[in-house]
């Protein structure tokens, strides 16, 4: 049951009281901005197609709170509109035993995206609005933003995509209270928010953000505007409705003390019942319910593998391009299959995908931060979502966007190409040599670095069907298909990709090369050459370098000389994982030699660079012979 | 000797020939964009106060090539204007034995900043222009950019700072050829470049980028405009002056073949002498001269330490704030001392610095990418440059900007506060628990995580005087001063910070806790409590976790139980360094227990969070007792 405007006006005082109580009880949090945004929150949550009885309905409207520190306002509004028991938020806010975290948290009914790092919310909203378009449903998306975060560049990026994709189902409301931590927003920076949205081709409405009639009229007007997205710039007052808090930036991040609280609640005509919530809080333990992130589940048809034979020397990125095109054909009648590109179509091999599934090809331009967040958000909505880019752009440049996807438990497939010094001539700015070192910092994202086109094909199919984030890293060069000792295809028709499983390419004695990715075939090469001279070494492929099963590889470590051999920064690659595993399990290794990239590489062909670093097959063989003497 | 316009016109054909030859000889590179930018390059390098005889003069004008892939054009123009021998570029382009890398590289005369990752150049230019203002010199800065990179959000950020700081010594020239990899720029994205610069308050001039008279007039007009920065939007033609290359995006990243080259050079009326350069190239080895980055050297007075006694419980970030204020007072008459803030002054403790050195306080607003690049660039110019921010913003969000600073060998001091779960209630989006895991990927950046306010004070003084990049990571909480076994201050008046040195806080037997940062005092606490019960353990502080001297700590590992205890993601923290070191050196450890953050933390006070993760002193003591049984 939707509320009338006069009911909302009453709730607005109550919610302001909640904000002050919540932050008082937790002795922490952001009351000021919450009180400038609260009338907008109440209006949007009330007007939107959001139903407390079915908060995760697939056709619901969605709201993203981009300035996530206004969580007290969000929790107050959602609680008072019946999305959950408000008392739980009042007592549990910012307590580890409660889901009501300091910044809004995905999974709480009514909250679609965990935020906190400013500037990413609009991209998330664009992702969800674009998903609604692809899904052909009527869902609207509201992004609640602030003047303080408006300078973030990612917002400028998101604006352009919203216009380009004609997202008339997207409304942004900017809480313009003109106060941030360092004082007046206008003093902190030259930023004309309305003009920037206008330059980007948006529909603009300017209103008083504490006038419910104006807020509602603006929301209605935005719904009726069909030519693109709408931005509502809402002038507000920080600390609104408590005389001594109004327009004071000191209340941005500081709760009231006891005397101030008493005074404020009196002004708001709200009962001071904080004792009750303090008592409830004191009873909280450190246990809390597990969290459901409510990604829309996809039943992905992974089809049959495409086989690459020893005659077809190709690059892993082509195998990726073929696999994703195949997945699109197999699934596009069941749900949208989208691949996001940042102006690199020929290099990341998307031509085929675009041909078979043009409606799934999304061009974001050179705006990687925006692309990574759009993709993450879209992947939660029932769209099979891929994002492809060079490693330095799809991971190094957007590490924090991928971290937020990781925090949000999205269902996002990133395929990064041009990893390693394998990129060659483009040089050090383009050498993504940290893919393991970066993904190691994420708790919920899998990393796959396939050894050849066949393993790539299978890895992409696995990633598509796996629920959760997967990053697949590939090089640039054409590489041969891996063969077993009998000259047969190693990853054959019967091979199924299993996350965490090592591949034993060669089994020898006394020395093992641990490798993966584009270096794997060279390790095999070295082993086969050495075999001709009667030296039998082992080659173990760790295509999931962050998930290694010690039982599988123990025998290749114990009493062996171990060589790690990787197209990666030697300080942050598999040597770390293997060493930890060796020490933790008390394994006895004869010696370990870590071969990898030990400085920024110059510009040059991969052939030259391998020589430069002493990592070509010849140098590898020479080193092994010395070690085995 | 500056060239006349008619001389430049002649050079322009020759340079176009060089571009085609250079990319032909190296069989790689970007001819198309180079040919649309070349007339601009010649005009700017010729007009600017750049002297081939003194290319690193401190008062020179500076140019940043933001779209660094147009390196063939840059090398051709600089070479033909006498900055180096053009034949070296023609033969060496993209060869590992040559400094003429695929993307423009800092240190080559005339090139101020290594680029390649698009969108960062304008921020670098802002940093250098702002440095010139702070240094009170007349140096102008030119940023050469392109339409393709214009959507990058960081450019929008940089525009705002340029306006806010009234950088009338900054001119941007946008090469608007309307072609990018995916086709017409206007089809890739909705982006109105002129309007965006206008919205940001810039002076705009639109010209034909192949008309030398117009280019020169525009540059002159920009010099005379005093009310802020100027953007020159230069309409150009990709592949200009070779009939079959004009307006064809296929030539963005592909060199010509032999027949095409012959035809093109004929059209340009340039001799085909590529054989000569191919021969020169074939003689190149993989050795190359070491690279001088030409940072302006600073003779920093580090003063006397500020001592914190056992009575003064404070936080490391306050010690940082006090130290940087002290350094400002001590040095500001010798050179500018700048600290960059992103709207977090009270939290990052800059009030004192701003008070003693207001002209050094630079407010960038919530634009972290921009801030990190501005700081890096500024630090090369003779300005003692600090940047302070929360860990998630100053490192996680800007990893790739810090990576470019690392590649550029800048002299940049980053002080990140609010690291670890020590941040508490703000929750997971704000918990920077990857600072080791991220900096491990950098080759030229030092990381310090001081254990208390005294070590922080000394670390900041060290960082200021050290030439190179240093990141100092701090927590949020107030922590006690570390005392030695006799109850005296550990980091006393005689203590000097030494990068790579371990601190032996307690020396016991059989079990060692390796720790650092805000957890160190708890480890000491646990040791002292255990001592009362007759259990003597060691506590070793690794304040430079990425640089550990095995000789110093060997005795604390061999035949010991080792506990790593850190406010960091347990998968990417010191356990990695220690394990590698143990395996590489064949040390015998009894057992290793890695204590750290093993999932995204909930929101809660640090006291609660420590309990939640079983990492409070009580749990630590309990664990040690079990282990020592």
Tab-separated table of N, CA and C in Angstrom, chain A residues 296-373:
chain	number	residue	atom	x	y	z
A	296	UNK	N	19.838	-13.292	-9.920
A	296	UNK	CA	18.910	-14.099	-10.712
A	296	UNK	C	19.698	-15.292	-11.264
A	297	UNK	N	19.191	-16.485	-11.015
A	297	UNK	CA	19.909	-17.693	-11.452
A	297	UNK	C	19.718	-17.912	-12.950
A	298	UNK	N	20.766	-18.386	-13.592
A	298	UNK	CA	20.712	-18.670	-15.024
A	298	UNK	C	21.012	-20.143	-15.252
A	299	UNK	N	20.211	-20.768	-16.082
A	299	UNK	CA	20.479	-22.162	-16.418
A	299	UNK	C	21.191	-22.164	-17.769
A	300	UNK	N	22.508	-22.107	-17.695
A	300	UNK	CA	23.305	-21.878	-18.909
A	300	UNK	C	23.574	-23.188	-19.653
A	301	UNK	N	23.297	-23.166	-20.929
A	301	UNK	CA	23.668	-24.291	-21.794
A	301	UNK	C	25.105	-24.058	-22.274
A	302	UNK	N	26.012	-24.912	-21.816
A	302	UNK	CA	27.422	-24.683	-22.154
A	302	UNK	C	27.821	-25.348	-23.471
A	303	UNK	N	26.913	-26.123	-24.027
A	303	UNK	CA	27.145	-26.668	-25.373
A	303	UNK	C	28.284	-27.669	-25.444
A	304	UNK	N	28.769	-27.850	-26.645
A	304	UNK	CA	29.872	-28.793	-26.864
A	304	UNK	C	31.153	-28.020	-27.097
A	305	UNK	N	32.270	-28.593	-26.652
A	305	UNK	CA	33.537	-27.859	-26.850
A	305	UNK	C	33.856	-27.663	-28.327
A	306	UNK	N	34.512	-26.549	-28.614
A	306	UNK	CA	35.145	-26.383	-29.917
A	306	UNK	C	36.558	-26.943	-29.771
A	307	UNK	N	36.926	-27.842	-30.652
A	307	UNK	CA	38.257	-28.458	-30.533
A	307	UNK	C	39.253	-27.757	-31.456
A	308	UNK	N	40.411	-27.489	-30.895
A	308	UNK	CA	41.508	-26.948	-31.698
A	308	UNK	C	42.555	-28.045	-31.865
A	309	UNK	N	42.932	-28.307	-33.085
A	309	UNK	CA	43.866	-29.408	-33.338
A	309	UNK	C	45.299	-28.873	-33.391
A	310	UNK	N	46.245	-29.752	-33.518
A	310	UNK	CA	47.642	-29.323	-33.554
A	310	UNK	C	47.953	-28.499	-34.787
A	311	UNK	N	47.090	-28.621	-35.787
A	311	UNK	CA	47.315	-27.825	-36.997
A	311	UNK	C	46.825	-26.380	-36.815
A	312	UNK	N	45.852	-26.186	-35.946
A	312	UNK	CA	45.281	-24.847	-35.792
A	312	UNK	C	45.991	-24.063	-34.706
A	313	UNK	N	47.107	-23.494	-35.034
A	313	UNK	CA	47.762	-22.620	-34.062
A	313	UNK	C	46.971	-21.305	-34.007
A	314	UNK	N	46.432	-21.005	-32.864
A	314	UNK	CA	45.678	-19.768	-32.731
A	314	UNK	C	45.979	-19.176	-31.361
A	315	UNK	N	45.361	-18.040	-31.065
A	315	UNK	CA	45.587	-17.442	-29.760
A	315	UNK	C	44.406	-17.742	-28.845
A	316	UNK	N	44.653	-17.673	-27.547
A	316	UNK	CA	43.581	-17.954	-26.592
A	316	UNK	C	42.432	-16.955	-26.747
A	317	UNK	N	42.773	-15.726	-27.139
A	317	UNK	CA	41.694	-14.741	-27.249
A	317	UNK	C	40.744	-15.067	-28.400
A	318	UNK	N	41.248	-15.743	-29.435
A	318	UNK	CA	40.326	-16.177	-30.489
A	318	UNK	C	39.446	-17.306	-29.978
A	319	UNK	N	40.047	-18.197	-29.181
A	319	UNK	CA	39.249	-19.282	-28.600
A	319	UNK	C	38.163	-18.708	-27.697
A	320	UNK	N	38.502	-17.649	-26.951
A	320	UNK	CA	37.514	-16.955	-26.127
A	320	UNK	C	36.397	-16.382	-27.011
A	321	UNK	N	36.799	-15.705	-28.086
A	321	UNK	CA	35.816	-15.090	-28.987
A	321	UNK	C	34.880	-16.113	-29.590
A	322	UNK	N	35.435	-17.269	-29.967
A	322	UNK	CA	34.598	-18.325	-30.531
A	322	UNK	C	33.648	-18.904	-29.484
A	323	UNK	N	34.186	-19.108	-28.279
A	323	UNK	CA	33.370	-19.714	-27.219
A	323	UNK	C	32.213	-18.800	-26.831
A	324	UNK	N	32.497	-17.503	-26.708
A	324	UNK	CA	31.437	-16.602	-26.249
A	324	UNK	C	30.373	-16.441	-27.346
A	325	UNK	N	30.786	-16.507	-28.590
A	325	UNK	CA	29.809	-16.458	-29.682
A	325	UNK	C	28.923	-17.697	-29.641
A	326	UNK	N	29.557	-18.830	-29.381
A	326	UNK	CA	28.815	-20.088	-29.292
A	326	UNK	C	27.817	-20.044	-28.131
A	327	UNK	N	28.279	-19.544	-26.994
A	327	UNK	CA	27.396	-19.441	-25.818
A	327	UNK	C	26.218	-18.510	-26.105
A	328	UNK	N	26.465	-17.468	-26.881
A	328	UNK	CA	25.389	-16.541	-27.221
A	328	UNK	C	24.322	-17.252	-28.046
A	329	UNK	N	24.760	-17.990	-29.069
A	329	UNK	CA	23.803	-18.715	-29.920
A	329	UNK	C	22.997	-19.709	-29.087
A	330	UNK	N	23.688	-20.401	-28.206
A	330	UNK	CA	23.037	-21.459	-27.420
A	330	UNK	C	22.034	-20.927	-26.400
A	331	UNK	N	22.242	-19.695	-25.940
A	331	UNK	CA	21.454	-19.228	-24.787
A	331	UNK	C	20.602	-17.994	-25.021
A	332	UNK	N	20.788	-17.328	-26.142
A	332	UNK	CA	20.175	-15.991	-26.254
A	332	UNK	C	18.652	-16.028	-26.306
A	333	UNK	N	18.072	-17.184	-26.605
A	333	UNK	CA	16.608	-17.258	-26.570
A	333	UNK	C	16.097	-17.481	-25.147
A	334	UNK	N	17.009	-17.872	-24.252
A	334	UNK	CA	16.603	-18.118	-22.851
A	334	UNK	C	16.768	-16.850	-22.002
A	335	UNK	N	17.845	-16.126	-22.239
A	335	UNK	CA	18.115	-14.879	-21.497
A	335	UNK	C	19.117	-14.073	-22.310
A	336	UNK	N	19.192	-12.765	-22.054
A	336	UNK	CA	20.145	-11.977	-22.833
A	336	UNK	C	21.581	-12.415	-22.524
A	337	UNK	N	22.399	-12.435	-23.557
A	337	UNK	CA	23.832	-12.704	-23.393
A	337	UNK	C	24.566	-11.453	-23.873
A	338	UNK	N	25.250	-10.816	-22.942
A	338	UNK	CA	25.869	-9.520	-23.249
A	338	UNK	C	27.386	-9.604	-23.126
A	339	UNK	N	28.096	-8.984	-24.046
A	339	UNK	CA	29.534	-8.767	-23.860
A	339	UNK	C	29.834	-7.282	-23.969
A	340	UNK	N	30.516	-6.784	-22.970
A	340	UNK	CA	30.858	-5.367	-22.893
A	340	UNK	C	32.263	-5.164	-23.455
A	341	UNK	N	32.378	-4.190	-24.333
A	341	UNK	CA	33.649	-3.909	-24.999
A	341	UNK	C	34.025	-2.447	-24.752
A	342	UNK	N	35.316	-2.196	-24.596
A	342	UNK	CA	35.809	-0.819	-24.467
A	342	UNK	C	36.658	-0.476	-25.683
A	343	UNK	N	36.035	-0.383	-26.822
A	343	UNK	CA	36.692	0.065	-28.057
A	343	UNK	C	37.873	-0.810	-28.461
A	344	UNK	N	37.751	-2.108	-28.278
A	344	UNK	CA	38.852	-3.004	-28.650
A	344	UNK	C	38.369	-4.231	-29.422
A	345	UNK	N	37.264	-4.084	-30.110
A	345	UNK	CA	36.624	-5.235	-30.764
A	345	UNK	C	37.570	-6.135	-31.554
A	346	UNK	N	38.408	-5.604	-32.448
A	346	UNK	CA	39.237	-6.534	-33.219
A	346	UNK	C	40.251	-7.269	-32.338
A	347	UNK	N	40.827	-6.564	-31.367
A	347	UNK	CA	41.862	-7.188	-30.535
A	347	UNK	C	41.293	-8.224	-29.579
A	348	UNK	N	40.080	-7.969	-29.076
A	348	UNK	CA	39.504	-8.914	-28.115
A	348	UNK	C	38.560	-9.889	-28.791
A	349	UNK	N	38.579	-9.872	-30.105
A	349	UNK	CA	37.939	-10.915	-30.918
A	349	UNK	C	36.423	-11.020	-30.704
A	350	UNK	N	35.772	-9.890	-30.824
A	350	UNK	CA	34.324	-9.890	-30.611
A	350	UNK	C	33.511	-9.842	-31.907
A	351	UNK	N	34.160	-9.832	-33.045
A	351	UNK	CA	33.409	-9.682	-34.299
A	351	UNK	C	32.360	-10.789	-34.459
A	352	UNK	N	32.764	-12.001	-34.168
A	352	UNK	CA	31.855	-13.137	-34.331
A	352	UNK	C	30.659	-13.004	-33.385
A	353	UNK	N	30.970	-12.663	-32.142
A	353	UNK	CA	29.898	-12.497	-31.155
A	353	UNK	C	28.918	-11.435	-31.637
A	354	UNK	N	29.445	-10.332	-32.099
A	354	UNK	CA	28.566	-9.241	-32.541
A	354	UNK	C	27.707	-9.682	-33.714
A	355	UNK	N	28.280	-10.516	-34.556
A	355	UNK	CA	27.545	-10.968	-35.737
A	355	UNK	C	26.368	-11.867	-35.344
A	356	UNK	N	26.644	-12.803	-34.435
A	356	UNK	CA	25.563	-13.751	-34.085
A	356	UNK	C	24.602	-13.186	-33.052
A	357	UNK	N	25.015	-12.124	-32.370
A	357	UNK	CA	24.195	-11.624	-31.257
A	357	UNK	C	24.352	-10.114	-31.139
A	358	UNK	N	23.976	-9.379	-32.201
A	358	UNK	CA	24.250	-7.929	-32.207
A	358	UNK	C	23.606	-7.195	-31.033
A	359	UNK	N	22.453	-7.660	-30.590
A	359	UNK	CA	21.772	-6.969	-29.487
A	359	UNK	C	22.514	-7.184	-28.167
A	360	UNK	N	23.439	-8.136	-28.135
A	360	UNK	CA	24.183	-8.402	-26.903
A	360	UNK	C	25.530	-7.698	-26.853
A	361	UNK	N	25.905	-7.071	-27.959
A	361	UNK	CA	27.200	-6.388	-28.006
A	361	UNK	C	27.027	-4.963	-27.472
A	362	UNK	N	27.703	-4.654	-26.393
A	362	UNK	CA	27.552	-3.335	-25.772
A	362	UNK	C	28.898	-2.600	-25.814
A	363	UNK	N	28.898	-1.482	-26.497
A	363	UNK	CA	30.118	-0.694	-26.664
A	363	UNK	C	30.111	0.436	-25.629
A	364	UNK	N	31.061	0.399	-24.703
A	364	UNK	CA	31.099	1.422	-23.650
A	364	UNK	C	32.135	2.495	-23.968
A	365	UNK	N	32.968	2.257	-24.978
A	365	UNK	CA	34.022	3.230	-25.272
A	365	UNK	C	35.146	3.128	-24.250
A	366	UNK	N	36.063	4.072	-24.318
A	366	UNK	CA	37.236	4.009	-23.444
A	366	UNK	C	36.871	4.570	-22.070
A	367	UNK	N	36.113	3.775	-21.337
A	367	UNK	CA	35.575	4.171	-20.029
A	367	UNK	C	35.532	2.912	-19.166
A	368	UNK	N	36.705	2.450	-18.812
A	368	UNK	CA	36.782	1.130	-18.209
A	368	UNK	C	36.141	1.040	-16.832
A	369	UNK	N	36.298	2.099	-16.020
A	369	UNK	CA	35.694	2.043	-14.681
A	369	UNK	C	34.188	1.838	-14.807
A	370	UNK	N	33.616	2.628	-15.682
A	370	UNK	CA	32.190	2.537	-15.939
A	370	UNK	C	31.827	1.141	-16.444
A	371	UNK	N	32.599	0.624	-17.371
A	371	UNK	CA	32.304	-0.675	-17.978
A	371	UNK	C	32.306	-1.787	-16.940
A	372	UNK	N	33.303	-1.774	-16.063
A	372	UNK	CA	33.425	-2.861	-15.084
A	372	UNK	C	32.255	-2.845	-14.103
A	373	UNK	N	31.819	-1.653	-13.714
A	373	UNK	CA	30.706	-1.590	-12.767
A	373	UNK	C	29.375	-1.900	-13.453
